[in-house]
Each structure stands twice: as structure tokens, then as C-alpha cells.
Coordinates of C-alpha atoms and ligand atoms in Angstrom, one line a residue:
X1 CA 28.6 4.9 22.4
X2 CA 25.1 3.8 21.6
X3 CA 24.3 3.7 18.0
X4 CA 22.2 6.5 16.6
X5 CA 18.6 5.7 16.0
X6 CA 16.3 6.5 13.1
X7 CA 13.6 9.0 13.7
X8 CA 10.3 8.9 11.9
X9 CA 8.0 11.9 12.0
X10 CA 4.7 12.0 10.1
X11 CA 3.8 15.7 9.4
X12 CA 0.6 14.7 7.5
X13 CA -1.6 11.9 6.3
X14 CA -1.6 9.8 9.5
X15 CA -5.1 10.1 11.1
X16 CA -6.5 12.0 8.2
X17 CA -7.0 11.5 4.4
X18 CA -4.7 13.9 2.5
X19 CA -1.7 16.2 2.9
X20 CA 0.7 13.2 3.1
X21 CA 4.2 14.0 4.4
X22 CA 6.6 11.7 6.2
X23 CA 10.0 12.8 7.6
X24 CA 12.8 10.2 8.1
X25 CA 15.9 11.4 10.0
X26 CA 19.2 9.8 10.8
X27 CA 21.8 11.9 12.6
X28 CA 22.4 14.9 10.3
X29 CA 20.4 13.7 7.3
X30 CA 16.7 14.3 6.7
X31 CA 14.6 13.1 3.8
X32 CA 11.0 14.0 3.3
X33 CA 8.5 11.7 1.5
X34 CA 5.6 13.4 -0.3
X35 CA 4.3 16.9 0.2
X36 CA 0.5 16.9 -0.2
X37 CA -2.5 19.0 0.4
X38 CA -5.9 18.3 1.8
X39 CA -9.3 19.9 0.8
X40 CA -10.9 21.6 3.8
X41 CA -13.6 20.1 5.9
X42 CA -17.0 21.9 6.0
X43 CA -16.3 23.6 9.3
X44 CA -13.2 25.3 8.0
X45 CA -15.1 28.4 6.7
X46 CA -13.2 30.5 4.2
X47 CA -10.4 28.1 3.7
X48 CA -9.4 26.9 0.3
X49 CA -6.8 24.3 1.1
X50 CA -4.9 22.7 4.0
X51 CA -1.2 22.0 3.9
X52 CA 1.2 20.5 6.4
X53 CA 2.9 22.4 9.1
X54 CA 6.6 22.4 8.3
X55 CA 8.0 24.4 11.2
X56 CA 10.0 21.3 12.3
X57 CA 11.6 21.2 8.8
X58 CA 12.2 25.0 8.6
X59 CA 14.3 24.8 11.8
X60 CA 16.4 22.0 10.2
X61 CA 16.5 23.2 6.7
X62 CA 20.3 22.6 6.3
X63 CA 19.8 18.9 7.1
X64 CA 17.2 18.2 4.5
X65 CA 18.8 16.2 1.6
X66 CA 15.7 16.1 -0.6
X67 CA 11.9 15.6 -1.0
X68 CA 11.0 12.3 -2.6
X69 CA 7.6 12.2 -4.2
X70 CA 5.8 8.8 -4.8
X71 CA 3.2 10.0 -7.4
X72 CA 1.4 12.9 -8.9
X73 CA -1.9 13.1 -6.9
X74 CA -2.7 16.3 -5.0
X75 CA -2.5 14.7 -1.6
X76 CA 1.2 13.9 -2.4
X77 CA 2.4 16.9 -4.5
X78 CA -0.2 19.6 -3.8
X79 CA 1.7 21.5 -1.1
X80 CA 5.0 21.7 -3.0
X81 CA 3.9 25.0 -4.7
X82 CA 3.5 26.6 -1.2
X83 CA 6.3 24.9 0.7
X84 CA 9.1 24.3 -1.8
X85 CA 10.0 28.1 -2.0
X86 CA 10.4 28.0 1.8
X87 CA 12.6 24.9 1.9
X88 CA 14.5 25.3 -1.3
X89 CA 15.7 21.6 -1.4
X90 CA 15.8 19.2 -4.4
X91 CA 12.8 17.1 -5.4
X92 CA 13.0 13.6 -6.8
X93 CA 10.2 11.9 -8.7
X94 CA 9.4 10.0 -11.9
X95 CA 8.8 11.6 -15.3
X96 CA 5.0 12.0 -15.2
X97 CA 5.0 13.0 -11.5
X98 CA 7.6 15.6 -12.3
X99 CA 5.4 16.9 -15.2
X100 CA 2.5 17.3 -12.8
X101 CA 4.6 19.0 -10.2
X102 CA 5.9 21.4 -12.9
X103 CA 2.3 22.3 -13.9
X104 CA 1.4 23.0 -10.3
X105 CA 4.5 25.0 -9.6
X106 CA 4.0 27.0 -12.7
X107 CA 0.4 27.8 -11.8
X108 CA 1.7 29.4 -8.6
X109 CA 4.7 31.0 -10.2
X110 CA 7.1 28.8 -8.1
X111 CA 8.8 26.9 -10.9
X112 CA 11.8 29.1 -11.5
X113 CA 14.7 28.0 -9.3
X114 CA 13.0 24.7 -8.3
X115 CA 15.5 21.8 -8.3
X116 CA 13.5 19.0 -9.9
X117 CA 15.1 15.7 -10.6
X118 CA 13.6 12.9 -12.7
X119 CA 14.2 9.3 -11.6
X120 CA 13.1 6.3 -13.6
X121 CA 10.5 3.9 -11.9
X122 CA 13.3 1.5 -10.9
X123 CA 15.9 4.2 -10.4
X124 CA 18.3 4.5 -7.5
X125 CA 19.9 7.6 -5.9
X126 CA 21.5 8.5 -2.6
X127 CA 20.5 11.3 -0.2
X128 CA 23.0 11.6 2.7
X129 CA 23.0 8.3 4.6
X130 CA 19.9 7.1 2.7
X131 CA 20.1 5.0 -0.4
X132 CA 16.8 5.1 -2.2
X133 CA 15.4 2.8 -4.8
X134 CA 12.1 3.3 -6.6
X135 CA 9.8 0.3 -7.4
X136 CA 6.8 0.6 -9.6
X137 CA 3.4 0.3 -7.9
X138 CA 0.0 0.1 -9.6
X139 CA -2.2 3.0 -8.6
X140 CA -4.8 5.2 -10.4
X141 CA -2.1 7.3 -12.1
X142 CA 0.8 6.1 -14.2
X143 CA 4.4 6.3 -13.0
X144 CA 3.5 5.8 -9.3
X145 CA 6.3 4.3 -7.2
X146 CA 7.0 3.0 -3.7
X147 CA 10.4 3.3 -2.0
X148 CA 13.0 0.9 -0.8
X149 CA 15.2 3.0 1.5
X150 CA 18.5 1.5 2.8
X151 CA 19.5 3.2 6.0
X152 CA 22.4 2.4 8.4
X153 CA 20.0 0.5 10.6
X154 CA 18.2 -1.6 7.9
X155 CA 15.8 -1.3 5.0
X156 CA 12.6 0.7 5.1
X157 CA 9.9 0.0 2.5
X158 CA 7.3 2.8 1.8
X159 CA 4.4 1.5 -0.3
X160 CA 3.3 4.9 -1.6
X161 CA -0.4 4.5 -2.7
X162 CA -0.8 1.1 -4.2
X163 CA -3.1 -1.7 -5.3
X164 CA -2.2 -5.1 -6.7
X165 CA -3.8 -4.9 -10.2
X166 CA -2.3 -7.3 -12.7
X167 CA -4.1 -5.7 -15.7
X168 CA -3.5 -2.0 -15.1
X169 CA -4.5 0.5 -17.9
X170 CA -1.2 2.3 -18.4
X171 CA 1.5 2.0 -15.9
X172 CA 2.9 -1.2 -14.4
X173 CA 1.7 -3.7 -11.9
X174 CA 3.1 -3.5 -8.4
X175 CA 6.6 -5.0 -8.5
X176 CA 6.0 -7.9 -6.1
X177 CA 9.0 -9.9 -7.1
X178 CA 11.4 -7.0 -6.3
X179 CA 9.7 -6.7 -2.9
X180 CA 10.0 -10.4 -2.3
X181 CA 13.7 -10.2 -2.9
X182 CA 14.0 -7.3 -0.5
X183 CA 11.8 -9.2 2.0
X184 CA 14.1 -12.2 1.9
X185 CA 17.1 -9.9 2.8
X186 CA 15.3 -8.6 5.8
X187 CA 13.2 -5.5 6.1
X188 CA 13.4 -3.3 9.3
X189 CA 10.2 -1.3 8.7
X190 CA 7.2 -1.3 6.4
X191 CA 5.1 1.8 5.9
X192 CA 1.9 0.8 4.0
X193 CA -1.1 2.6 2.5
X194 CA -4.3 2.2 4.7
X195 CA -6.8 4.2 2.7
X196 CA -9.0 1.2 1.9
X197 CA -8.2 -1.0 4.8
X198 CA -11.9 -1.2 5.5
X199 CA -12.7 -3.0 2.3
X200 CA -12.6 -6.8 2.3
X201 CA -11.2 -8.8 -0.6
X202 CA -9.4 -7.4 -3.6
X203 CA -9.9 -4.0 -5.4
X204 CA -11.3 -4.6 -8.9
X205 CA -9.0 -3.9 -11.9
X206 CA -9.0 -0.5 -13.7
X207 CA -10.1 -2.6 -16.8
X208 CA -13.6 -2.7 -15.3
X209 CA -13.9 1.0 -15.5
X210 CA -12.8 1.0 -19.1
X211 CA -15.6 -1.4 -19.9
X212 CA -18.2 0.7 -18.0
X213 CA -17.1 4.0 -19.7
X214 CA -17.2 2.2 -23.1
X215 CA -20.7 1.1 -22.4
X216 CA -21.9 4.6 -21.4
X217 CA -20.4 6.2 -24.4
X218 CA -21.7 3.6 -26.7
X219 CA -25.3 3.9 -25.5
X220 CA -25.7 7.6 -24.7
X221 CA -28.3 9.1 -27.1
X222 CA -26.7 12.6 -26.8
X223 CA -23.6 14.3 -25.5
X224 CA -21.5 12.6 -22.8
X225 CA -19.9 14.6 -20.0
X226 CA -17.3 12.7 -18.0
X227 CA -16.0 14.2 -14.8
X228 CA -12.9 13.0 -12.9
X229 CA -9.7 14.1 -11.2
X230 CA -7.4 15.9 -13.7
X231 CA -4.6 13.8 -12.5
X232 CA -6.3 10.5 -13.3
X233 CA -4.4 10.3 -16.5
X234 CA -5.2 6.7 -17.2
X235 CA -9.0 7.5 -16.7
X236 CA -8.7 10.3 -19.3
X237 CA -7.0 7.7 -21.6
X238 CA -9.9 5.3 -21.2
X239 CA -12.4 8.1 -22.1
X240 CA -10.4 9.0 -25.2
X241 CA -10.2 5.4 -26.3
X242 CA -13.9 4.9 -25.9
X243 CA -14.7 8.1 -27.7
X244 CA -12.5 7.1 -30.7
X245 CA -14.2 3.8 -30.8
X246 CA -17.7 5.3 -31.1
X247 CA -16.7 8.2 -33.5
X248 CA -17.0 11.0 -30.9
X249 CA -14.7 13.9 -30.6
X250 CA -13.4 14.9 -27.2
X251 CA -13.5 18.4 -25.7
X252 CA -11.5 19.2 -22.6
X253 CA -13.2 21.7 -20.3
X254 CA -11.4 23.7 -17.7
X255 CA -7.9 25.1 -17.3
X256 CA -6.4 22.5 -14.9
X257 CA -7.7 19.6 -17.0
X258 CA -6.3 21.2 -20.2
X259 CA -2.9 21.9 -18.7
X260 CA -2.6 18.3 -17.5
X261 CA -3.8 16.8 -20.7
X262 CA -1.3 18.8 -22.7
X263 CA 1.6 17.9 -20.4
X264 CA 0.7 14.2 -20.4
X265 CA 0.5 14.1 -24.2
X266 CA 3.8 15.8 -24.6
X267 CA 5.5 13.3 -22.2
X268 CA 3.8 10.4 -24.0
X269 CA 1.5 9.3 -21.2
X270 CA -1.7 10.0 -23.2
X271 CA -2.2 8.7 -26.7
X272 CA -4.7 10.8 -28.7
X273 CA -5.3 10.1 -32.4
X274 CA -5.1 13.3 -34.6
X275 CA -8.4 15.0 -34.9
X276 CA -9.9 13.5 -31.7
X277 CA -9.5 16.6 -29.5
X278 CA -11.4 19.7 -30.4
X279 CA -11.7 23.3 -29.2
X280 CA -14.7 23.9 -27.0
X281 CA -16.3 26.4 -29.5
X282 CA -16.3 23.7 -32.2
X283 CA -18.6 21.5 -30.2
X284 CA -21.7 23.5 -31.1
X285 CA -21.4 22.5 -34.7
X286 CA -21.3 18.8 -34.1
X287 CA -24.3 16.4 -33.7
X288 CA -24.8 15.6 -30.0
X289 CA -24.0 11.9 -30.4
X290 CA -20.5 12.8 -31.6
X291 CA -19.4 14.7 -28.5
X292 CA -17.7 13.8 -25.2
X293 CA -16.7 16.4 -22.7
X294 CA -14.1 15.7 -20.0
X295 CA -14.0 18.0 -17.0
X296 CA -13.1 18.3 -13.3
X297 CA -15.4 18.7 -10.4
X298 CA -16.0 15.1 -9.3
X299 CA -15.7 16.3 -5.7
X300 CA -18.4 19.0 -6.0
X301 CA -15.8 21.7 -5.4
X302 CA -17.8 25.0 -5.6
X303 CA -15.4 26.6 -8.2
X304 CA -15.1 23.6 -10.5
X305 CA -16.5 23.3 -14.0
X306 CA -19.0 20.6 -13.1
X307 CA -20.5 22.6 -10.3
X308 CA -20.7 25.6 -12.5
X309 CA -22.4 23.6 -15.2
X310 CA -24.8 22.1 -12.6
X311 CA -25.7 25.6 -11.5
X312 CA -26.0 27.0 -15.1
X313 CA -23.1 29.3 -14.4
X314 CA -20.6 27.9 -17.0
X315 CA -19.8 30.2 -19.8
X316 CA -19.5 27.6 -22.5
X317 CA -21.3 24.6 -21.4
X318 CA -25.0 24.2 -20.5
X319 CA -26.8 20.9 -19.8
X320 CA -29.4 20.1 -22.4
X321 CA -32.0 17.3 -21.9
X322 CA -30.5 14.0 -23.2
X323 CA -27.0 14.7 -21.9
X324 CA -25.4 11.9 -20.0
X325 CA -23.1 12.9 -17.1
X326 CA -20.8 10.3 -15.6
X327 CA -19.0 11.1 -12.3
X328 CA -15.9 8.9 -12.5
X329 CA -14.5 9.2 -9.0
X330 CA -15.7 8.5 -5.4
X331 CA -16.3 11.5 -3.3
X332 CA -13.4 12.0 -0.8
X333 CA -14.9 11.3 2.6
X334 CA -16.6 14.6 3.7
X335 CA -17.5 15.7 0.1
X336 CA -20.5 13.4 -0.2
X337 CA -23.1 16.1 0.4
X338 CA -21.5 18.5 -2.1
X339 CA -21.5 15.8 -4.8
X340 CA -25.0 14.7 -4.0
X341 CA -26.3 18.3 -4.4
X342 CA -24.5 18.6 -7.7
X343 CA -26.1 15.4 -8.9
X344 CA -29.5 16.7 -7.9
X345 CA -29.0 19.8 -9.9
X346 CA -27.8 17.9 -13.0
X347 CA -30.9 15.7 -12.9
X348 CA -33.2 18.7 -12.4
X349 CA -31.9 20.0 -15.7
X350 CA -32.7 16.8 -17.6
X351 CA -29.3 15.1 -17.6
X352 CA -29.0 11.4 -17.1
X353 CA -26.4 11.0 -14.3
X354 CA -24.2 8.0 -13.7
X355 CA -22.3 7.9 -10.5
X356 CA -20.9 4.8 -8.9
X357 CA -24.0 2.9 -7.8
X358 CA -24.5 0.0 -10.1
X359 CA -22.2 1.1 -12.9
X360 CA -18.5 0.8 -12.1
X361 CA -17.4 4.1 -13.5
X362 CA -14.8 4.3 -10.9
X363 CA -12.6 1.8 -8.9
X364 CA -10.4 2.7 -6.0
X365 CA -6.7 3.1 -6.7
X366 CA -5.9 1.6 -3.3
X367 CA -5.5 -2.0 -2.2
X368 CA -8.2 -3.7 -0.2
X369 CA -7.6 -6.1 2.8
X370 CA -6.3 -9.1 0.8
X371 CA -3.8 -6.9 -1.1
X372 CA -2.6 -5.3 2.2
X373 CA -2.0 -8.8 3.6
X374 CA -0.2 -9.8 0.5
X375 CA 2.2 -6.9 0.8
X376 CA 3.0 -7.5 4.4
X377 CA 3.5 -11.2 3.9
X378 CA 5.9 -10.6 1.0
X379 CA 7.9 -7.9 2.7
X380 CA 8.0 -9.6 6.2
X381 CA 9.0 -6.5 8.1
X382 CA 10.3 -6.5 11.7
X383 CA 8.3 -3.3 12.4
X384 CA 5.1 -2.1 10.8
X385 CA 3.4 1.3 10.6
X386 CA 0.1 1.9 8.8
X387 CA 0.1 5.2 6.9
X388 CA -2.3 7.2 4.7
X389 CA -5.7 7.1 6.5
X390 CA -8.0 8.2 9.3
X391 CA -7.4 6.6 12.7
X392 CA -9.9 3.8 12.0
X393 CA -8.1 2.8 8.8
X394 CA -4.7 2.8 10.6
X395 CA -6.1 0.8 13.4
X396 CA -7.7 -1.8 11.1
X397 CA -4.5 -2.0 9.1
X398 CA -2.6 -2.7 12.3
X399 CA -4.9 -5.6 13.0
X400 CA -4.5 -6.9 9.5
X401 CA -0.7 -6.8 10.0
X402 CA -1.1 -8.7 13.2
X403 CA -3.2 -11.4 11.5
X404 CA -0.2 -12.0 9.1
X405 CA 2.1 -12.6 12.0
X406 CA 3.7 -9.3 12.8
X407 CA 3.9 -9.2 16.7
X408 CA 1.6 -6.6 18.3
X409 CA 4.5 -4.8 20.0
X410 CA 6.1 -4.3 16.6
X411 CA 3.2 -2.4 15.2
X412 CA 2.9 1.3 15.8
X413 CA -0.2 3.4 15.2
X414 CA 1.3 6.9 15.1
X415 CA -0.4 10.1 14.2
X416 CA 0.8 13.4 12.7
X417 CA 3.4 15.0 14.9
X418 CA 4.5 11.9 16.7
X419 CA 8.2 11.2 16.8
X420 CA 9.0 7.5 16.6
X421 CA 12.6 6.4 17.3
X422 CA 13.7 3.1 15.8
X423 CA 16.7 1.0 16.7
X424 CA 17.7 -2.3 15.2
X425 CA 15.3 -4.2 17.5
X426 CA 13.4 -1.6 19.5
X427 CA 11.1 1.3 18.6
X428 CA 9.1 3.7 20.7
X429 CA 7.3 7.0 20.5
X430 CA 9.6 9.6 22.2
X431 CA 7.8 12.8 21.8
X432 CA 6.0 15.1 19.4
X433 CA 6.5 18.1 17.1
X434 CA 4.1 20.7 15.8
X435 CA 1.9 19.2 13.0
X436 CA -1.2 21.4 13.0
X437 CA -3.2 22.4 9.9
X438 CA -1.9 25.3 7.9
X439 CA -4.7 27.0 6.0
X440 CA -4.4 28.5 2.6
X441 CA -7.2 30.9 1.6
X442 CA -6.1 32.1 -1.8
X443 CA -4.6 35.3 -0.5
X444 CA -2.4 34.2 2.3
X445 CA -0.6 31.0 3.4
X446 CA 0.0 30.0 7.0
X447 CA 0.1 33.3 8.7
X448 CA -3.7 32.9 9.2
X449 CA -2.7 30.5 11.9
X450 CA -6.2 30.2 13.0
X451 CA -9.2 31.3 11.1
X452 CA -10.9 33.0 14.1
X453 CA -8.1 35.4 14.4
X454 CA -8.3 36.3 10.8
X455 CA -12.1 36.9 11.0
X456 CA -11.7 39.1 14.0
X457 CA -9.1 41.2 12.3
X458 CA -11.3 41.6 9.2
X459 CA -14.3 42.6 11.3
X460 CA -12.4 45.2 13.3
X461 CA -10.8 46.7 10.2
X462 CA -13.4 46.5 7.5
X463 CA -16.7 45.6 9.1
X464 CA -19.3 43.1 8.1
X465 CA -22.0 42.8 5.5
X466 CA -24.8 40.3 5.8
X467 CA -26.7 39.5 2.6
X468 CA -30.1 37.8 2.8
X469 CA -31.2 36.1 -0.3
X470 CA -34.6 34.6 -0.7
X471 CA -35.0 31.9 -3.3
X472 CA -38.0 30.0 -4.5
X473 CA -37.5 26.5 -3.4
X474 CA -38.9 25.0 -6.6
X475 CA -37.6 27.3 -9.4
X476 CA -34.5 28.6 -7.6
X477 CA -35.6 32.1 -8.7
X478 CA -34.8 35.1 -6.5
X479 CA -37.8 36.4 -4.5
X480 CA -37.7 40.2 -4.3
X481 CA -34.4 42.0 -4.0
X482 CA -31.6 40.8 -1.7
X483 CA -31.5 42.4 1.7
X484 CA -28.2 43.8 2.9
X485 CA -27.3 44.8 6.4
X486 CA -23.9 46.2 7.3
X487 CA -22.0 47.1 10.5
X488 CA -18.8 49.0 10.6
X489 CA -18.3 49.0 6.9
X490 CA -19.7 52.3 5.4
X491 CA -21.8 55.0 6.9
X492 CA -21.6 57.9 4.5
X493 CA -24.2 58.6 1.9
X494 CA -21.8 57.5 -0.9
X495 CA -21.4 54.3 1.2
X496 CA -25.1 53.7 1.3
X497 CA -25.1 54.1 -2.5
X498 CA -22.5 51.3 -2.7
X499 CA -24.7 49.1 -0.7
X500 CA -27.7 49.9 -2.8
X501 CA -25.8 49.2 -6.0
X502 CA -24.6 45.9 -4.6
X503 CA -28.2 44.8 -4.0
X504 CA -28.9 45.3 -7.7
X505 CA -25.6 43.6 -8.6
X506 CA -26.5 40.4 -6.7
X507 CA -30.0 40.4 -8.1
X508 CA -28.5 40.5 -11.6
X509 CA -25.8 37.8 -10.9
X510 CA -28.4 35.4 -9.5
X511 CA -30.9 35.9 -12.4
X512 CA -29.5 34.0 -15.3
X513 CA -32.3 31.9 -16.7
X514 CA -35.7 30.4 -16.3
X515 CA -34.7 27.2 -14.5
X516 CA -32.2 28.2 -12.0
X517 CA -31.2 25.5 -9.5
X518 CA -30.7 26.7 -5.9
X519 CA -27.6 25.0 -4.4
X520 CA -27.0 27.1 -1.3
X521 CA -23.3 26.7 -1.1
X522 CA -22.9 27.6 -4.7
X523 CA -25.0 30.7 -4.3
X524 CA -23.1 31.6 -1.2
X525 CA -19.7 31.4 -3.0
X526 CA -21.1 33.3 -5.9
X527 CA -22.5 36.1 -3.8
X528 CA -19.4 36.2 -1.6
X529 CA -17.0 36.5 -4.5
X530 CA -19.0 39.0 -6.4
X531 CA -19.4 41.4 -3.4
X532 CA -15.9 40.9 -2.3
X533 CA -14.6 42.1 -5.7
X534 CA -17.2 44.9 -6.0
X535 CA -16.7 46.4 -2.5
X536 CA -13.0 46.3 -2.9
X537 CA -13.2 48.1 -6.2
X538 CA -15.5 50.7 -4.7
X539 CA -14.1 51.2 -1.3
X540 CA -10.6 49.5 -1.1
X541 CA -12.0 47.6 1.9
X542 CA -12.7 43.9 2.4
X543 CA -15.6 43.6 4.8
X544 CA -16.5 40.1 6.0
X545 CA -19.4 39.0 3.8
X546 CA -21.9 36.6 5.2
X547 CA -24.5 35.4 2.7
X548 CA -27.7 33.7 4.0
X549 CA -29.9 31.8 1.6
X550 CA -33.5 31.4 2.6
X551 CA -35.7 29.1 0.6
X552 CA -39.4 29.7 0.5
Ligands
LIG1 ZN1 -2.7 8.6 -4.9
LIG2 ZN1 -2.9 9.4 -1.7

């Protein structure tokens, strides 16, 4: 009888950045590595998030022994809140990762009943025929790990997201000596992070960022607003350290940032001297050069605090001339335009904005080419699969592997949905499974299937409202009243009254001050959300709302 083979099925993260999920299967045992989400691309209108298609897993639910999470970034944990209730299997992760998962599950009311297991950064456990060992990796979040998975056919090493930084901020350097040991025993397969396979050389150390932030906070004449990912706990620590050094108090803005800061403090991953953190309403009593705000929004997400601030729509925080805003993150590919418009609006209001160019307020959490080579040479795998990246990253990483001596026919560039079968000395793609995008739009998950279908349904049921908003290009001020045209929504005289009132409502919402920046996508979101709520209250219907911003 031929020996059973291992099956490897990526359900996300291969040929895209985000929603990482890898399935490894041997006979009746399945393990899943990571369960992430992706932010929508611009053409995915009306979609909030994208999560992996798990129909393959749902059909084999009784075989799944567990989900193993490498670290707490959204592209690795973000889909758990949506998918865990459907799968109902145990989750394994390190302490901080588990804390971040718990925060996310709680936000979506999915925490009760979740089987969450905490494993130390060098811990071992078994799931069916798989023996799993964590090893610490350095990444832009503490407690990140890679996996050494012993299978009946040999050892698989999964790098997680990693870089080789010997002076990490908090967290540990990547455990190269453990990997060298495993490498000398013989490794069947290496799966390695390709995110920055395009960058030559080595990725700079996180220390560089600490120095840059320190410099900004030391020199800023007024308030400092630093924006980053909420999950970049080590970045938050660097901000707090610098603030303490220059006698500034720190104010955390936004719910998700506050939740994560509290959790990380409780678990001991953030060290904050007493009296450093303040409540937002206390900030107005302090001199400006004693204030640092930390907030999210480094990706220009339309609902984030920074974008609200940039559009003067934040309840508690307005830019005043003399403020310094530092964007401590690189835009995820695709978000560049959103971030650029946010920067424009901040500058327009008199802020000094620091973002990447020149000042290293951010370094990548992923290894560059020399680090990728180092890992492959140490692990010396028989087979190699590049993971975490667009096709061009995977393809470049494959070439890097080849340059270190892995034979071309042992390197597989596979994409989401491919099924790769691996024996002890052969491997090939044997088929495919469904791995489409599943869209989440705040109200519903997955059953949207495709957006067009949803739009059509909405149109046939509740009609359409087109809102034309004319703004002055320079001042951002509304010119005249908004125009509203509707089809199939309301046709009674009360209905017309609702449309009339909504014109006034929009005029009011968009008129909040003398210098009103006009960022179209922000105005669109604002108009859409306002009308959606208003029409539903008034009519119990949800027409499709299409705002058009015209600048004159
Ligand atoms: Zn990551
Ligand atoms: Zn990642």
C-alpha cells in the first residue's frame, strides 16, 4: 500500500497580501495555520473586509484538530471572529496573540465558548499526527512565532512573518540556532514569508524607529499625534518611552487602540509609568508641548480616527497649527492614495506631517532578500514554498531559494486554492479547492457571495437614491443645497418630505466649520452612512445610496 501523502492547501495569503490561511492535511488530521483578513481593494464597493473562503474546511470540520496562530496581526487573526463560530475548533497561540484574539472575539461577541489555548514561544503540543513546536521570530509585534511541525513524512518549517533583527524592541530575535539544529536533522519543506522579497539587503532594526520617534517628540514645538496600527505594541511602547523622556503625557485616541493598550498593559507587554497615560478630556488643560496622542488610521481607512481628524470630523481632537503628525506605518499596497489624501488634508490645516520619506518613522517587520536567503540556507529544506505575498513576491522568493541551491523542481509557487501533495521525495499540484473572496460588509458575512447580486437585490427591493454634492474645490464648502434624485424608493407626498428633509440633513452634516477639507471618499462615506440611517429610521427601507461629489 502506498504511503499516505501530505496535502497542503493555501486558502489565503498566496498571491495576495492579507487573509493568511494555510491548511495542512495528513489522512484524517487537518491543522490550519493562521486565520486572517484583508482590507478591500478600491473596486470592491461597499465591502468592509475580506475573509477566506472556508467551504473546504466546513465540509471536513470533524477532521480539524486546531487552528494555530503565528502572531496577532489582523492578516493572521482577523477572520477568527467570523469563522471560529462556524468551525468551533481549538485555537493555539502565544500569550499576547491570545490577548489580541480575545479582544477581537469580544468586539464581535464571539468570545463565549471559544476554545483558546496559550502556548509559550518555545512550547510544544500535538494535534492528531502533527507535533508542533513554536520558535520565536522577530517581527513588528511581540510574541510572534514560527512553527516546526513534525509530520509522519518529515519536518515542515513555517516561518510566520519574520525578520532577522538582533536588536528587537521587545520580543526576541528570530531563533536561528534552533532552526539550524532542525536544519541539520533534515527538513522536508520550508514555507517562508515573501512580503518583502523585492527589497535587497537587510531590513533595518526597530531601534532606528525608536530614535526617529524620539527625535520627533523632542523637537516638536506643539502637540504630537502619532498614528500606527493598534497591534504594533512595540511601536506604542517606543512612543510611550519617548514621551516619558521629554515630559509629555500620552493620550490614546480611539476604541480599538484603547482596548489593545489596556490588554497589553495587563499582560505585561507594555510598560507605562504611572501618570503617563491621561484621559482625552484632560488634554485641553495641558500646554501643547506636553502632549502626545496615539491613534489608528495609518492606512487612511475612512472610519479611522486619523481620517476623521484630517476631515475635522473628530469629536474630541482637532488639528491646530503647530501640531506634528507622524504616520508610523507604510501604506499597505493599494492604500497609498487614501493615505496621501489624508496627508494633504492634515497639511492643509497647518499640521507638520512626517511620513516615511527621509525620517525612518517606520521599518518593515519582514525580512529583506539577505534575510530570506539566510533562513533558507540554515533550514536547508528539500522542498520550498514561498508564502505571504502577491505573485511577484512569491516568484522572486522562488528565485532567491534557487540561488541558495534549492533545485528548481523542488520549489513550488502555488496560489490560493491549489492542492499540493507531498511525499517523501516527490511533490506536485493535484487539483484545486474553492478559495474565493468572502466579503463582509458590516451587516452580513459571506452570503453576499458576490456584490453585484446584493446590489441588484437592494435596488429591486428598496430603490436607489443619488445624491449630488457640489463642493468648492478650495474651501471644501458646500455650494448650494445637495441635489437628490430617487428611483423606486418613495413616491408619496410623505416620501417626498423625507427626501426634502434629507437634503437639509446632508447640508448640515457637511457644514462644520470654516476650513472644511474636501476628501471625496470621506464625504461619500459620511453622506452614505448618514442617509442610510436616516432613511431606515423614516421608512424602514434601505435604498442603495450613491453619493457623487462634484468639485467646482
Ligand atoms: Zn505580521
Ligand atoms: Zn502578515
